[in-house]
Every structure is written in C-alpha cells, then in structure tokens.
CSV table of C-alpha atoms in Angstrom, one decimal:
chain,number,residue,atom,x,y,z
Z,18,UNK,CA,303.0,92.8,89.9
Z,19,UNK,CA,300.2,94.9,91.6
Z,20,UNK,CA,300.1,98.3,89.9
Z,21,UNK,CA,300.4,101.6,91.7
Z,22,UNK,CA,296.8,102.6,91.3
Z,23,UNK,CA,295.6,99.5,93.1
Z,24,UNK,CA,298.2,100.0,95.8
Z,25,UNK,CA,296.8,103.5,96.5
Z,26,UNK,CA,293.3,102.1,97.1
Z,27,UNK,CA,294.3,99.1,99.3
Z,28,UNK,CA,297.5,99.6,100.9
Z,29,UNK,CA,299.1,96.7,102.9
Z,30,UNK,CA,297.2,94.7,105.5
Z,31,UNK,CA,298.6,95.0,109.1
Z,32,UNK,CA,296.6,92.1,110.6
Z,33,UNK,CA,295.3,94.2,113.7
Z,34,UNK,CA,291.8,92.9,113.9
Z,35,UNK,CA,289.5,90.0,112.8
Z,36,UNK,CA,286.3,92.1,112.1
Z,37,UNK,CA,286.6,92.1,108.3
Z,38,UNK,CA,286.4,95.8,108.1
Z,39,UNK,CA,287.1,96.9,104.6
Z,40,UNK,CA,288.6,100.1,106.0
Z,41,UNK,CA,291.4,100.0,108.7
Z,42,UNK,CA,290.0,101.2,112.1
Z,43,UNK,CA,291.0,104.5,113.7
Z,44,UNK,CA,292.6,103.6,117.1
Z,45,UNK,CA,292.5,106.4,119.4
Z,46,UNK,CA,294.1,104.3,122.4
Z,47,UNK,CA,297.1,106.3,123.7
Z,48,UNK,CA,298.3,102.9,125.4
Z,49,UNK,CA,298.1,99.2,125.0
Z,50,UNK,CA,298.0,96.3,127.5
Z,51,UNK,CA,300.8,94.0,128.1
Z,52,UNK,CA,299.9,90.4,128.4
Z,53,UNK,CA,302.7,90.0,131.1
Z,54,UNK,CA,305.4,91.8,132.4
Z,55,UNK,CA,308.0,89.9,130.3
Z,56,UNK,CA,306.0,90.2,127.1
Z,57,UNK,CA,307.0,92.6,124.2
Z,58,UNK,CA,303.8,93.7,122.5
Z,59,UNK,CA,303.7,94.9,119.0
Z,60,UNK,CA,302.1,98.2,120.2
Z,61,UNK,CA,302.8,99.4,123.7
Z,62,UNK,CA,302.5,103.4,123.7
Z,63,UNK,CA,300.9,105.4,120.8
Z,64,UNK,CA,303.9,107.6,120.3
Z,65,UNK,CA,306.1,104.7,119.6
Z,66,UNK,CA,303.6,103.0,117.4
Z,67,UNK,CA,299.9,102.7,116.5
Z,68,UNK,CA,297.9,100.4,114.1
Z,69,UNK,CA,296.4,103.3,112.2
Z,70,UNK,CA,299.4,105.0,111.7
Z,71,UNK,CA,301.3,101.8,110.9
Z,72,UNK,CA,299.0,101.1,107.9
Z,73,UNK,CA,299.8,104.4,106.6
Z,74,UNK,CA,303.4,104.1,107.2
Z,75,UNK,CA,303.6,100.7,105.5
Z,76,UNK,CA,301.5,102.2,102.5
Z,77,UNK,CA,303.8,105.0,101.8
Z,78,UNK,CA,306.7,102.9,102.1
Z,79,UNK,CA,305.3,100.4,99.6
Z,80,UNK,CA,304.5,103.4,97.2
Z,81,UNK,CA,307.9,104.9,97.3
Z,82,UNK,CA,309.7,101.5,97.1
Z,83,UNK,CA,311.3,102.0,100.5
Z,84,UNK,CA,312.0,99.7,103.5
Z,85,UNK,CA,310.2,101.9,106.0
Z,86,UNK,CA,307.8,104.8,106.4
Z,87,UNK,CA,307.2,107.4,109.1
Z,88,UNK,CA,304.2,109.7,109.6
Z,89,UNK,CA,304.5,113.0,111.2
Z,90,UNK,CA,302.4,115.8,112.5
Z,91,UNK,CA,303.4,118.1,109.5
Z,92,UNK,CA,305.6,118.3,106.4
Z,93,UNK,CA,308.1,120.3,108.6
Z,94,UNK,CA,308.0,117.9,111.6
Z,95,UNK,CA,309.1,115.2,108.9
Z,96,UNK,CA,311.9,117.4,107.7
Z,97,UNK,CA,312.9,118.3,111.2
Z,98,UNK,CA,313.2,114.6,112.2
Z,99,UNK,CA,315.2,113.6,109.2
Z,100,UNK,CA,317.7,116.6,109.6
Z,101,UNK,CA,317.9,115.7,113.3
Z,102,UNK,CA,319.8,112.5,112.2
Z,103,UNK,CA,322.9,114.7,111.7
Z,104,UNK,CA,325.6,115.8,114.1
Z,105,UNK,CA,326.8,119.4,114.9
Z,106,UNK,CA,329.4,120.1,112.2
Z,107,UNK,CA,327.9,118.0,109.6
Z,108,UNK,CA,327.2,119.9,106.4
Z,109,UNK,CA,324.2,119.5,104.1
Z,110,UNK,CA,324.1,120.8,100.5
Z,111,UNK,CA,320.7,122.5,100.1
Z,112,UNK,CA,319.0,123.2,96.8
Z,113,UNK,CA,319.0,127.1,96.3
Z,114,UNK,CA,315.2,127.3,95.3
Z,115,UNK,CA,313.3,125.6,98.1
Z,116,UNK,CA,310.1,126.1,100.2
Z,117,UNK,CA,310.4,129.1,102.7
Z,118,UNK,CA,309.7,126.9,105.7
Z,119,UNK,CA,312.4,124.5,104.8
Z,120,UNK,CA,314.9,127.5,104.3
Z,121,UNK,CA,314.0,128.8,107.7
Z,122,UNK,CA,314.4,125.4,109.4
Z,123,UNK,CA,317.9,125.1,108.0
Z,124,UNK,CA,319.0,128.8,108.6
Z,125,UNK,CA,317.2,129.8,111.7
Z,126,UNK,CA,316.9,126.5,113.7
Z,127,UNK,CA,319.5,123.9,112.7
Z,128,UNK,CA,322.2,126.5,112.2
Z,129,UNK,CA,322.0,127.2,115.9
Z,130,UNK,CA,322.7,123.4,116.6
Z,131,UNK,CA,325.9,123.4,114.4
Z,132,UNK,CA,324.4,121.8,111.2
Z,133,UNK,CA,325.8,123.6,108.3
Z,134,UNK,CA,323.8,124.3,105.1
Z,135,UNK,CA,325.5,125.0,101.8
Z,136,UNK,CA,323.2,126.4,99.1
Z,137,UNK,CA,323.9,125.2,95.5
Z,138,UNK,CA,322.3,125.3,92.1
Z,139,UNK,CA,321.3,121.6,92.0
Z,140,UNK,CA,320.6,121.9,88.2
Z,141,UNK,CA,324.3,122.5,87.6
Z,142,UNK,CA,326.2,119.2,88.0
Z,143,UNK,CA,329.6,121.1,88.2
Z,144,UNK,CA,328.4,123.5,90.9
Z,145,UNK,CA,326.7,120.7,92.8
Z,146,UNK,CA,329.9,118.4,92.8
Z,147,UNK,CA,332.0,121.4,94.0
Z,148,UNK,CA,329.7,121.9,96.9
Z,149,UNK,CA,329.4,118.4,97.9
Z,150,UNK,CA,333.1,117.6,97.6
Z,151,UNK,CA,334.0,120.7,99.7
Z,152,UNK,CA,337.5,122.0,99.8
Z,153,UNK,CA,340.5,122.6,102.2
Z,154,UNK,CA,338.3,124.7,104.6
Z,155,UNK,CA,335.0,122.8,104.0
Z,156,UNK,CA,334.4,119.2,104.9
Z,157,UNK,CA,332.7,116.8,102.4
Z,158,UNK,CA,328.9,117.0,102.7
Z,159,UNK,CA,326.9,114.4,104.6
Z,160,UNK,CA,323.8,114.9,102.6
Z,161,UNK,CA,322.2,116.8,99.6
Z,162,UNK,CA,318.7,118.2,100.2
Z,163,UNK,CA,316.5,118.8,97.3
Z,164,UNK,CA,312.9,119.1,96.0
Z,165,UNK,CA,311.8,117.1,93.0
Z,166,UNK,CA,310.2,120.1,91.6
Z,167,UNK,CA,311.5,123.4,93.1
Z,168,UNK,CA,309.2,125.7,94.9
Z,169,UNK,CA,307.9,128.1,93.4
Z,170,UNK,CA,309.9,128.0,90.2
Z,171,UNK,CA,309.2,124.4,89.2
Z,172,UNK,CA,312.8,123.7,88.1
Z,173,UNK,CA,313.2,119.9,87.6
Z,174,UNK,CA,315.9,118.3,89.6
Z,175,UNK,CA,317.6,115.2,88.0
Z,176,UNK,CA,317.5,112.8,91.0
Z,177,UNK,CA,319.6,110.2,89.3
Z,178,UNK,CA,322.4,112.6,88.5
Z,179,UNK,CA,322.3,114.2,92.1
Z,180,UNK,CA,322.4,110.8,93.6
Z,181,UNK,CA,325.4,109.9,91.6
Z,182,UNK,CA,327.2,112.8,92.5
Z,183,UNK,CA,326.4,112.7,96.1
Z,184,UNK,CA,327.2,109.0,96.6
Z,185,UNK,CA,330.6,109.5,94.9
Z,186,UNK,CA,331.5,111.7,98.0
Z,187,UNK,CA,329.7,109.6,100.6
Z,188,UNK,CA,326.7,111.7,101.0
Z,189,UNK,CA,323.0,110.6,101.2
Z,190,UNK,CA,320.4,112.2,99.2
Z,191,UNK,CA,317.1,113.6,100.7
Z,192,UNK,CA,314.2,114.4,98.3
Z,193,UNK,CA,311.1,116.5,99.1
Z,194,UNK,CA,308.7,114.7,96.6
Z,195,UNK,CA,305.6,116.6,97.7
Z,196,UNK,CA,304.9,118.3,94.3
Z,197,UNK,CA,304.9,115.1,92.2
Z,198,UNK,CA,304.1,112.2,94.7
Z,199,UNK,CA,305.0,108.7,94.1
Z,200,UNK,CA,302.4,108.6,91.3
Z,201,UNK,CA,304.8,110.6,89.2
Z,202,UNK,CA,308.2,109.8,90.5
Z,203,UNK,CA,309.8,107.4,92.9
Z,204,UNK,CA,313.2,109.1,93.9
Z,205,UNK,CA,314.4,106.0,95.7
Z,206,UNK,CA,314.4,104.1,92.4
Z,207,UNK,CA,316.7,106.9,91.1
Z,208,UNK,CA,319.1,106.7,93.8
Z,209,UNK,CA,317.8,108.9,96.6
Z,210,UNK,CA,318.1,107.7,100.2
Z,211,UNK,CA,315.2,109.4,102.0
Z,212,UNK,CA,312.1,110.9,100.5
Z,213,UNK,CA,309.8,113.4,102.4
Z,214,UNK,CA,306.3,114.5,101.7
Z,215,UNK,CA,304.1,117.1,103.0
Z,216,UNK,CA,301.2,114.8,102.9
Z,217,UNK,CA,298.9,117.9,103.7
Z,218,UNK,CA,299.1,118.3,100.0
Z,219,UNK,CA,298.4,116.0,97.1
Z,220,UNK,CA,298.4,112.8,99.3
Z,221,UNK,CA,295.6,114.0,101.5
Z,222,UNK,CA,294.3,116.3,98.9
Z,223,UNK,CA,291.4,117.9,100.5
Z,224,UNK,CA,292.9,120.8,102.8
Z,225,UNK,CA,291.7,119.0,105.8
Z,226,UNK,CA,294.6,117.6,107.5
Z,227,UNK,CA,298.2,118.6,108.3
Z,228,UNK,CA,300.5,115.8,107.8
Z,229,UNK,CA,304.1,114.7,106.9
Z,230,UNK,CA,305.6,111.4,105.7
Z,231,UNK,CA,309.1,110.1,105.3
Z,232,UNK,CA,310.5,106.9,103.6
Z,233,UNK,CA,313.9,105.5,103.9
Z,234,UNK,CA,316.0,103.2,101.4
Z,235,UNK,CA,317.5,101.0,104.1
Z,236,UNK,CA,317.1,99.8,107.6
Z,237,UNK,CA,320.1,101.8,109.0
Z,238,UNK,CA,318.5,105.0,108.0
Z,239,UNK,CA,315.2,103.7,109.2
Z,240,UNK,CA,316.4,103.1,112.8
Z,241,UNK,CA,317.8,106.7,112.9
Z,242,UNK,CA,314.7,108.4,111.6
Z,243,UNK,CA,312.5,106.2,114.0
Z,244,UNK,CA,314.6,107.3,116.8
Z,245,UNK,CA,313.8,110.9,115.8
Z,246,UNK,CA,310.2,110.2,115.4
Z,247,UNK,CA,309.8,108.5,118.8
Z,248,UNK,CA,312.0,110.7,121.0
Z,249,UNK,CA,311.0,114.2,119.4
Z,250,UNK,CA,307.4,112.9,119.5
Z,251,UNK,CA,306.1,114.9,116.3
Z,252,UNK,CA,303.8,111.8,115.4
Z,253,UNK,CA,300.7,112.1,113.3
Z,254,UNK,CA,297.4,111.5,115.3
Z,255,UNK,CA,295.3,108.5,114.3
Z,256,UNK,CA,292.5,110.6,112.8
Z,257,UNK,CA,295.1,112.4,110.6
Z,258,UNK,CA,296.5,109.1,109.4
Z,259,UNK,CA,293.1,107.9,108.4
Z,260,UNK,CA,292.4,111.2,106.5
Z,261,UNK,CA,295.8,110.9,104.5
Z,262,UNK,CA,294.9,107.2,103.8
Z,263,UNK,CA,291.7,107.9,102.6
Z,264,UNK,CA,292.9,110.8,100.3
Z,265,UNK,CA,295.5,108.7,99.0
Z,266,UNK,CA,292.8,106.3,97.5
Z,267,UNK,CA,291.9,109.0,94.8
Z,268,UNK,CA,295.3,110.4,94.2
Z,269,UNK,CA,295.6,109.0,90.7
Z,270,UNK,CA,292.2,110.5,89.6
Z,271,UNK,CA,292.8,113.7,91.3
Z,272,UNK,CA,296.4,114.2,89.9
Z,273,UNK,CA,295.6,113.1,86.4
Z,274,UNK,CA,292.8,115.9,86.2
Z,275,UNK,CA,295.0,118.5,87.9
Z,276,UNK,CA,298.1,118.1,85.7
Z,277,UNK,CA,296.0,118.0,82.6
Z,278,UNK,CA,294.3,121.3,83.6
Z,279,UNK,CA,297.5,122.7,84.8
Z,280,UNK,CA,299.0,122.3,81.3
Z,281,UNK,CA,296.0,123.9,79.6
Z,282,UNK,CA,296.4,126.8,82.0
Z,283,UNK,CA,300.0,127.1,81.5
Z,284,UNK,CA,299.6,127.3,77.7
Z,285,UNK,CA,297.0,129.8,78.1
Z,286,UNK,CA,299.1,132.0,80.3
Z,287,UNK,CA,302.2,131.7,78.0
Z,288,UNK,CA,300.2,133.4,75.2
Z,289,UNK,CA,298.6,136.0,77.4
Z,290,UNK,CA,299.5,139.5,76.8
Z,291,UNK,CA,299.6,140.5,80.6
Z,292,UNK,CA,302.0,137.5,81.5
Z,293,UNK,CA,305.8,137.9,81.1
Z,294,UNK,CA,306.8,134.3,81.8
Z,295,UNK,CA,305.4,130.9,82.8
Z,296,UNK,CA,307.1,128.2,85.0
Z,297,UNK,CA,305.9,124.7,84.3
Z,298,UNK,CA,308.0,121.7,83.6
Z,299,UNK,CA,308.3,121.1,79.9
Z,300,UNK,CA,306.4,124.1,79.0
Z,301,UNK,CA,309.5,125.6,77.2
Z,302,UNK,CA,310.5,122.2,75.7
Z,303,UNK,CA,312.6,120.8,78.5
Z,304,UNK,CA,312.9,117.0,78.4
Z,305,UNK,CA,311.3,116.2,81.7
Z,306,UNK,CA,310.8,112.4,81.2
Z,307,UNK,CA,314.8,112.1,80.9
Z,308,UNK,CA,314.9,113.2,84.6
Z,309,UNK,CA,312.5,110.6,85.7
Z,310,UNK,CA,309.1,112.4,85.7
Z,311,UNK,CA,306.0,110.7,84.6
Z,312,UNK,CA,304.0,113.8,84.8
Z,313,UNK,CA,304.5,117.6,85.9
Z,314,UNK,CA,301.9,117.9,88.5
Z,315,UNK,CA,299.3,120.6,89.1
Z,316,UNK,CA,301.4,123.6,90.3
Z,317,UNK,CA,302.7,126.2,88.1
Z,318,UNK,CA,303.8,129.8,88.6
Z,319,UNK,CA,304.2,132.9,86.4
Z,320,UNK,CA,305.2,136.7,86.4
Z,321,UNK,CA,302.9,139.4,85.3
Z,322,UNK,CA,304.1,142.1,82.8
Z,323,UNK,CA,305.5,145.4,84.2
Z,324,UNK,CA,302.7,147.7,85.2
Z,325,UNK,CA,300.4,144.8,86.2
Z,326,UNK,CA,300.1,144.6,90.1
Z,327,UNK,CA,300.0,140.9,91.1
Z,328,UNK,CA,297.9,141.8,94.2
Z,329,UNK,CA,295.1,143.3,91.7
Z,330,UNK,CA,295.1,139.9,90.0
Z,331,UNK,CA,295.0,137.9,93.1
Z,332,UNK,CA,292.6,140.0,95.1
Z,333,UNK,CA,289.9,139.5,92.4
Z,334,UNK,CA,290.0,135.9,91.7
Z,335,UNK,CA,286.6,134.3,92.1
Z,336,UNK,CA,287.2,130.6,91.9
Z,337,UNK,CA,290.9,130.4,92.8
Z,338,UNK,CA,291.2,130.8,96.7
Z,339,UNK,CA,293.8,133.2,97.7
Z,340,UNK,CA,295.6,130.8,100.1
Z,341,UNK,CA,299.0,129.0,100.8
Z,342,UNK,CA,299.3,125.2,100.4
Z,343,UNK,CA,298.6,123.2,97.2
Z,344,UNK,CA,297.6,119.9,95.9
Z,345,UNK,CA,293.9,120.0,97.0
Z,346,UNK,CA,290.8,119.6,95.0
Z,347,UNK,CA,290.0,123.2,95.1
Z,348,UNK,CA,292.3,125.7,93.2
Z,349,UNK,CA,294.6,128.0,95.1
Z,350,UNK,CA,296.7,131.0,94.2
Z,351,UNK,CA,299.3,132.9,96.3
Z,352,UNK,CA,302.0,135.5,96.0
Z,353,UNK,CA,305.4,133.8,97.0
Z,354,UNK,CA,307.1,137.0,98.0
Z,355,UNK,CA,304.4,137.8,100.6
Z,356,UNK,CA,303.3,134.3,101.6
Z,357,UNK,CA,305.1,131.1,101.2
Z,358,UNK,CA,308.6,132.6,100.9
Z,359,UNK,CA,308.4,135.6,103.2
Z,360,UNK,CA,311.0,134.1,105.2
Z,361,UNK,CA,313.7,135.2,102.7
Z,362,UNK,CA,314.7,138.7,102.3
Z,363,UNK,CA,314.0,140.3,99.1
Z,364,UNK,CA,317.6,140.2,98.1
Z,365,UNK,CA,317.6,136.5,98.8
Z,366,UNK,CA,314.4,135.9,96.8
Z,367,UNK,CA,315.7,137.9,93.8
Z,368,UNK,CA,318.9,136.0,93.8
Z,369,UNK,CA,317.1,132.7,93.2
Z,370,UNK,CA,314.5,134.2,90.6
Z,371,UNK,CA,311.5,134.8,92.9
Z,372,UNK,CA,310.3,138.1,91.7
Z,373,UNK,CA,308.0,140.5,93.5
Z,374,UNK,CA,305.7,139.8,90.4
Z,375,UNK,CA,305.6,136.0,90.7
Z,376,UNK,CA,302.3,134.3,91.3
Z,377,UNK,CA,301.8,130.6,92.2
Z,378,UNK,CA,298.8,128.5,91.1
Z,379,UNK,CA,297.8,125.1,92.4
Z,380,UNK,CA,295.3,123.8,90.1
Z,381,UNK,CA,292.3,121.8,91.5
Z,382,UNK,CA,289.9,119.5,89.8
Z,383,UNK,CA,287.3,122.3,88.8
Z,384,UNK,CA,286.5,122.7,85.2
Z,385,UNK,CA,289.3,124.1,83.4
Z,386,UNK,CA,287.2,126.4,81.4
Z,387,UNK,CA,286.0,128.1,84.5
Z,388,UNK,CA,289.6,128.5,85.9
Z,389,UNK,CA,290.8,130.1,82.7
Z,390,UNK,CA,287.9,132.4,82.7
Z,391,UNK,CA,288.6,133.4,86.2
Z,392,UNK,CA,292.1,134.3,85.5
Z,393,UNK,CA,291.1,136.2,82.4
Z,394,UNK,CA,288.5,138.4,84.4
Z,395,UNK,CA,291.1,139.0,87.2
Z,396,UNK,CA,293.7,140.2,84.5
Z,397,UNK,CA,291.2,142.6,83.0
Z,398,UNK,CA,290.5,144.1,86.4
Z,399,UNK,CA,294.2,144.4,86.9
Z,400,UNK,CA,294.8,145.9,83.5
Z,401,UNK,CA,292.1,148.5,84.1
Z,402,UNK,CA,293.7,149.5,87.3
Z,403,UNK,CA,297.0,149.9,85.7
Z,404,UNK,CA,295.3,152.1,83.2
Z,405,UNK,CA,293.8,154.2,85.8
Z,406,UNK,CA,297.1,154.7,87.8
Z,407,UNK,CA,298.7,156.0,84.3
Z,408,UNK,CA,295.9,158.3,83.8
Z,409,UNK,CA,296.3,159.6,87.3
Z,410,UNK,CA,300.0,159.9,87.0
Z,411,UNK,CA,299.4,161.9,83.8
Z,412,UNK,CA,296.9,164.3,85.4
Z,413,UNK,CA,299.4,164.7,88.4
Z,414,UNK,CA,302.2,165.7,85.9
Z,415,UNK,CA,299.9,168.2,84.1
Z,416,UNK,CA,298.9,169.8,87.2
Z,417,UNK,CA,302.5,170.6,88.3
C-alpha cells in the first residue's frame, strides 16, 4: 500500500495531457470546446470542473480516504457550501468552542435562512447525546459539526465517539480537520461523513493562498456538495489549486518539525512564571492517541498571569509575527479576544473559556531555540511594564 508521505508528493494522475510533465499543468481556460453538439466532454466550463482543480480534489479525497473532494475559494466557502446542503428547519449541533468565522456563519448567516444551530460541549458524551436527540419541542439533529482540535483552546474531540452518537439518531458528522490535517488524523476512518479544511493553513503552508477543501464519505453526499459548489460558484482558481498542491508535497516535513517545536514551547511555557495555563493536547497527560490522533500539530494557546498585559507580550515579539491564520512556515501569534474570535461577545467568549488573557501561537519551522528566546524577551518586557504600572499606581496613591 502506498504510504501517505508518498501520496502527498505524487497525488493521482488525471490523464489530462501527454506531455510527460512531472507537475500537473495550470489550466487557466474558463471554457472548453465540445467536439460536437451531442458530445458530453469531461470538462465544459471551469466553474463546473477544471483539470488543475480536479487533480487537487482527487488528491485530498485520496488522503482523507473519501470518495470525492471539492476545492473552494476559502475555508469559509467550503463550510458555506457544506452547510447549504441542509434545508430550513434542519438543526445542526455545533461544538461550543469553534473558530469565530464559523460561529458567525452559523449565527448570522444561516440562522436567517432557518438553519438551526444548537451549541453543545462535544467532549461531554451525555450532553452531546441530549443535544442530538432533541426533545418534545426540538427535532432530532441532522448533523453534528465539530473541529478535530478546537480553536483556540485545543480541546480534543473524540470523532469516533461523536460519530457513534450522531449516527444512532440519524445525524451526519462534519469535521473541520484544519488543525491536524490527514497527516495526523483521517476523520472519515473514525466515522465522520464530511471533512473540511481551511487549506490556507497547513496544507498550503506558506501564507500565500486562500483556499478551502471538503471531502465526503459517499457519493450521495458528494452530489449534494457538488451541487452547492457548482451553483454557488465559490470554486478555487487554478493558480490557487496549484499552490495548495505544491504546498501539500512538503506537509509531512513541515508538520513534523512544527509539532516537535510546539511541544518544546508548550513545556517551556508550562514552567514559565508569567504563564497561568497552557493549552496543548497531551501536555497535561490527556490520552490523545485514544481519540485517534497520531500527533498534536503546531498550534497552542496559553493564558498569561494576572498583571501581565497580553498586548505587551504580543506587541514586542520579534520573530513571531502578530497575525491571524496558522499552519505556515513562519510562526504567528494572535489575541483571540481581539482577532480570530472578535465575532463573539465577551460573555460568549468567557462562557467557553476564551479569556481576555489568552494568546494563541502557530509554531513555524524556525529554530525552536530562537522562538523560545523571542517569547522570553517579550515576557520580560511585559513584566517590566507591569512593574512600572504598579510603581505608578503607588505614587498616585501617595499623592492623594
């Protein structure tokens, strides 16, 4: 059997040309000629299909062990297309700790069209079962939507357990697998029905393209998602498809380095005097392998101690770049309360554990010693600023 690392490099041939090109071509044509009026060509109009896009779609389906893949203009476009397969009045149970853009899509867009979203703690099987089952006034859910690792607290969802509960009540399972990629988990193998990626992140890996991917378990779901892709039209352009394909060739090398460094940084922060808590799978002894993970990825988050202003830390990093997104070769840092999760009110953020002091890091492929030193010097600056504030407050009190 061909191993995943090899599949990342080569993909599946689509027999689109006879030039012998090692890399699949970028087809920029918007339309394709029919041989005759009666013919049914493989490709006719680029929104409906494109050879460059088909290569990427077949490759991600192969990697996720699905029947069919779809490439979209962004991760949110992929989520939008998948959610559009539901009808007004349908209900989706949604993990209570998800990316802010997904939260907004559920609560600001699809709610207007009658799609009902029910938040639930997907780590609590009893609570999840109650949410999926419904009651006398609430219909059974049509789907459960979760992230493999939740954003930004890195809680591990047990996809197999979630799928078992969902399928018992006739619901499908949709998994955002962005944080771990098929290199570290294939949710379809654990019972999920649809997998989504913001391919902008680890799959492309270089902060140079916006892209989304979806993979389905069976052809029935495939036809529904394809209809949404084709009719809504949020397809990924050929150049973007090629950028994702090229990035995926080095995914294994990048992700191994990133998660190795993330663990070093997580352990360093756990022992740091200015850090209150660290969120990284397994760092507190959780059995992550039992939940189907082959690794924990390169994202972690942590809370600073009271008195330390997280902005003082973030504004004075030198190697980490202050930016949203994740999964790229360069290390990034952000403040979820002000950046990736600003769509949630403060009360909503606090209710799911996203404090004002929470910082999220996406670890790149730089030397981890430089990254640790960068964090330490930013902490020292923040501590000095905290000391100056205390001295200033004392002087103000003495002057009263």
